Structures are given as structure tokens and as C-alpha cells.
Coordinates of C-alpha atoms in Angstrom, one line a residue:
M25 CA 64.0 184.3 293.0
I26 CA 61.2 184.3 295.4
K27 CA 59.7 181.2 295.1
I28 CA 55.8 180.2 296.1
L29 CA 53.5 176.7 296.1
V30 CA 50.6 177.3 295.2
A31 CA 48.1 174.9 296.2
E32 CA 44.5 174.6 294.7
D33 CA 42.7 172.0 293.2
D34 CA 40.9 174.8 290.8
R35 CA 43.0 174.4 287.8
A36 CA 42.0 177.8 286.6
L37 CA 42.3 179.7 289.4
N38 CA 45.7 178.4 290.3
D39 CA 46.8 179.0 287.0
L40 CA 45.4 182.5 287.8
V41 CA 47.3 182.7 290.8
C42 CA 50.5 181.3 289.4
S43 CA 50.2 183.7 286.0
M44 CA 49.9 186.8 288.6
L45 CA 52.9 185.9 290.7
R46 CA 55.0 185.1 287.8
G47 CA 53.9 188.3 285.6
N48 CA 55.4 190.3 289.2
G49 CA 59.0 188.6 289.3
M50 CA 58.9 185.7 291.4
E51 CA 58.2 181.6 290.5
A52 CA 55.7 179.8 291.2
V53 CA 54.9 175.8 291.2
A54 CA 51.5 174.7 291.3
A55 CA 50.1 171.3 293.1
F56 CA 46.1 170.4 292.8
D57 CA 46.0 168.5 295.7
G58 CA 47.1 168.4 299.4
K59 CA 49.6 165.6 299.2
Q60 CA 51.2 167.0 296.4
A61 CA 51.4 169.8 298.1
L62 CA 53.3 168.2 300.8
D63 CA 55.1 166.3 298.6
L64 CA 56.2 169.1 296.8
F65 CA 57.4 170.6 300.1
E66 CA 59.1 168.0 301.8
S67 CA 61.5 167.7 298.6
E68 CA 62.1 171.4 297.3
S69 CA 62.4 174.8 299.1
F70 CA 59.9 177.9 299.1
D71 CA 59.5 181.1 300.7
M72 CA 55.8 180.8 300.7
V73 CA 52.8 178.8 300.7
I74 CA 49.3 179.6 299.5
S75 CA 46.3 176.8 300.1
D76 CA 43.1 176.2 299.7
I77 CA 41.5 174.7 302.4
M78 CA 39.1 171.9 301.3
M79 CA 41.2 170.1 298.2
P80 CA 41.3 165.8 297.6
H81 CA 43.6 163.4 299.6
T82 CA 45.1 166.2 302.2
D83 CA 43.1 169.4 303.2
G84 CA 44.7 172.8 304.0
F85 CA 44.4 172.4 307.7
A86 CA 46.6 169.0 307.3
L87 CA 48.9 170.5 305.0
A88 CA 49.7 174.2 307.7
E89 CA 50.3 171.8 309.9
N90 CA 52.7 169.6 308.6
I91 CA 53.8 172.7 306.9
R92 CA 54.5 174.1 310.2
R93 CA 56.2 171.4 312.3
A94 CA 58.8 171.1 309.9
D95 CA 58.9 175.2 308.8
K96 CA 58.1 177.9 311.7
R97 CA 59.0 180.9 309.8
I98 CA 57.7 180.2 306.2
P99 CA 54.6 182.7 305.5
I100 CA 51.7 180.7 304.5
L101 CA 48.2 182.6 303.3
F102 CA 44.9 180.4 302.5
M103 CA 42.7 181.5 299.6
T104 CA 39.0 179.6 300.6
A105 CA 36.0 180.1 300.1
L106 CA 35.5 179.0 303.8
D107 CA 34.1 182.5 305.6
D108 CA 33.1 181.1 309.0
K109 CA 35.0 182.2 312.3
P110 CA 35.2 178.2 312.8
S111 CA 37.2 178.0 309.9
K112 CA 39.5 181.1 310.3
Q113 CA 40.0 180.7 313.8
R114 CA 41.8 177.3 313.3
G115 CA 43.4 178.4 310.0
F116 CA 45.4 180.9 312.5
Q117 CA 45.4 178.2 315.8
T118 CA 47.2 175.7 313.0
G119 CA 49.7 178.5 312.3
I120 CA 49.2 180.9 308.7
D121 CA 49.7 183.7 308.7
D122 CA 46.8 185.7 306.9
Y123 CA 43.4 184.6 305.1
V124 CA 42.1 185.7 302.2
V125 CA 37.9 184.5 301.7
K126 CA 36.6 183.9 297.5
P127 CA 36.3 185.3 295.5
F128 CA 39.4 188.2 295.3
D129 CA 40.8 190.4 294.0
V130 CA 44.0 189.1 292.6
D131 CA 45.6 192.7 292.7
I132 CA 44.8 192.5 296.6
L133 CA 46.1 188.9 296.7
L134 CA 49.5 190.6 295.4
L135 CA 49.2 193.2 298.1
R136 CA 48.8 190.3 300.5
V137 CA 52.0 188.3 299.4
C138 CA 54.0 191.5 299.5
A139 CA 53.0 192.6 303.1
L140 CA 53.9 188.7 304.2
L141 CA 57.2 188.4 302.5
R142 CA 58.0 191.8 303.8
R143 CA 57.4 191.4 307.3
A144 CA 59.5 187.7 306.5
N145 CA 62.5 189.6 305.9
I146 CA 62.4 188.1 302.2
E147 CA 62.6 190.5 299.4
Q148 CA 63.6 190.9 295.6
S149 CA 66.4 191.2 295.8
R150 CA 68.4 188.5 298.4
E151 CA 71.6 189.0 300.4
L152 CA 72.9 186.8 302.5
V153 CA 74.8 187.0 305.5
A154 CA 76.3 184.2 308.3
G155 CA 79.3 185.5 310.4
N156 CA 82.1 187.4 308.0
L157 CA 80.6 185.8 305.0
R158 CA 78.8 187.9 302.7
M159 CA 76.5 186.9 299.4
N160 CA 73.9 188.5 296.9
E161 CA 72.3 186.0 294.9
D162 CA 71.5 188.7 292.3
E163 CA 75.0 189.9 291.8
H164 CA 76.5 186.1 292.7
T165 CA 78.6 187.5 294.5
A166 CA 80.6 186.2 298.1
Y167 CA 82.4 188.2 300.2
V168 CA 84.6 187.0 303.2
D169 CA 86.0 189.7 305.5
G170 CA 85.9 192.2 302.3
E171 CA 87.6 189.6 300.1
E172 CA 85.7 188.3 297.3
L173 CA 85.5 184.5 297.9
P174 CA 86.2 182.7 294.3
L175 CA 82.9 180.7 293.7
T176 CA 81.6 179.3 290.4
V177 CA 77.9 179.5 289.3
R178 CA 77.3 176.3 290.8
E179 CA 79.0 176.3 294.2
F180 CA 77.0 179.8 294.6
D181 CA 74.2 178.5 294.5
L182 CA 74.8 175.5 296.3
L183 CA 76.0 177.7 299.3
F184 CA 73.1 180.2 298.9
K185 CA 70.6 177.5 298.7
L186 CA 71.9 175.6 302.5
L187 CA 72.8 178.6 304.2
S188 CA 69.1 179.8 303.0
Y189 CA 67.9 177.4 305.5
P190 CA 69.6 176.4 308.3
K191 CA 69.5 173.5 309.6
R192 CA 67.2 172.0 306.9
T193 CA 68.9 168.7 305.3
Y194 CA 68.9 168.3 302.2
T195 CA 69.5 164.6 300.5
R196 CA 71.8 164.0 297.8
T197 CA 69.0 163.6 295.4
Q198 CA 67.6 166.0 296.1
L199 CA 70.5 168.7 295.0
M200 CA 71.8 166.7 292.1
D201 CA 67.8 167.6 290.7
E202 CA 68.2 171.0 291.7
F203 CA 71.6 172.0 290.8
W204 CA 72.4 169.4 287.9
G205 CA 68.9 168.7 286.4
Y206 CA 69.1 166.2 283.6
D207 CA 73.0 166.0 283.8
A208 CA 73.4 162.2 283.2
S209 CA 77.1 162.0 284.2
A210 CA 76.3 163.7 288.1
T211 CA 76.2 161.4 290.6
S212 CA 75.9 161.2 293.9
R213 CA 79.6 161.6 294.3
T214 CA 79.4 164.8 292.1
V215 CA 77.3 165.9 295.4
D216 CA 80.4 165.1 298.0
V217 CA 82.9 166.4 295.9
Y218 CA 81.5 169.9 295.6
M219 CA 80.7 169.7 299.0
S220 CA 83.8 169.0 300.2
K221 CA 85.5 172.2 297.5
L222 CA 82.7 174.2 299.1
R223 CA 84.2 173.4 302.6
E224 CA 87.5 174.1 301.4
K225 CA 87.1 176.9 300.2
T226 CA 84.8 178.1 302.9
S227 CA 87.6 177.3 305.8
A228 CA 88.0 181.0 306.4
C229 CA 83.9 181.9 307.2
N230 CA 83.4 181.7 310.9
G231 CA 79.2 181.9 311.1
F232 CA 78.1 178.6 309.9
E233 CA 79.3 175.0 309.1
I234 CA 78.3 172.4 306.2
V235 CA 78.0 169.6 308.0
T236 CA 77.0 165.5 306.7
V237 CA 74.3 163.8 307.3
H238 CA 75.0 160.4 307.1
G239 CA 72.8 158.4 304.8
L240 CA 71.0 161.6 303.6
G241 CA 72.7 164.4 302.5
Y242 CA 73.5 167.9 303.6
K243 CA 72.6 171.0 305.7
A244 CA 74.5 173.8 307.0
V245 CA 74.7 175.2 310.6
L246 CA 74.8 178.3 311.6
K247 CA 77.4 178.6 314.6

């Protein structure tokens, strides 16, 4: 499922945009100031960011700059009351992909969101290819050279996450929070065990390597 971060300090508008996204089959995560948005971006994975400019603590320009330093490809859309040329120029120079001026029609916003996702090659039906490995998120299936790879649901989700964002390091804590949730029996050692199993099961894959980032966690590196 496509996951979008919505950074907007107007709670009513934030709720409206998030509801629109969820009603169209996407996952929306709300942030109500720039600092909260940046913290969420650094701790979770998103397919797109929608942001206001004028927000407490960290404004949209600084948020976009920080996001662009970490990720050159993720689509960023500004929705703002600032309709002046300098603000638009600064936004695009910062690296955003689209600029919507308030007030706006949420149906038009949805069309712009979908267009940006298409340009970024992010589809509702997610299929991922890395060398001789092909994974389909909707079917939860994985094939190596056409032969099905036996993965548990959690193993599949972990591998798909790593390969969706190659070179991005995920800490053991981030992986535990996302894939084990409130399971009190899960520890950092649990993550290590799963990664060892994934390395063993994907030993015949030629398109990537699961790398340990010492003192932090794991990342996938494409070959």
C-alpha cells in the first residue's frame, strides 16, 4: 500500500487530506509541524510527502531540504497559502515536485498526487525486481529464476521493505516497531535471526546483498 506523509498544522485540513488519501486506498500519516514530520520521515518509510510551508518549529522549505538530502527521488508536493513567485521558486529550487495553492479542490489534489506517483513509477499493485528475484506485494509471492521462494509473511515484508529502499539503513528498533509491534517477546536478537534466515533463503539471488550496518541495523545493497 502506498504510504504518504501529510505535514500540515491546520488539523481540519490535515484530516481532510488524510481522509481523501485513505478513501482512495492509500495509507496517510499525519504530522502537525515540520519537526514532527521530519522525525516521522527519519523513522518510517514513505512513498510521498505532502507538506505545508508555514508550520511551527520547522517550515516546509527546511523539511524539503532535509528530505532531499536523504532521498533524491521521493515525490514532494507543497500545499500552501503562499502564492508569490519567490516562494514557488524557492520551493522548486529546494527540490519539490509540485506546488498547490490554498484553497484547492481535493479532487484536483488527488489527481496531482496520482500523477506524481505515476512519474515516480509507484503503482498501487507493487511488483519489485532485483536481479533474478521477483516479488509481488499484492500476492505476497517471491520467485527466483521462476521458482517460488518459500518466505513467511514476516520474511516477505522485511525483504520487500529493504529492497524498496535500497541503501537506506533501518535500525533494529525501527524494524521491530514496524514488523513486531507490541510483541513483548521480540528483541534485537529476533531481528538478527530473521536477517540470517533471509540471507540463507536468498543465497541464490544475484541482484542484491543484505548488509549489516554495525551498531545500527540493516540495509539492502543492489549489485
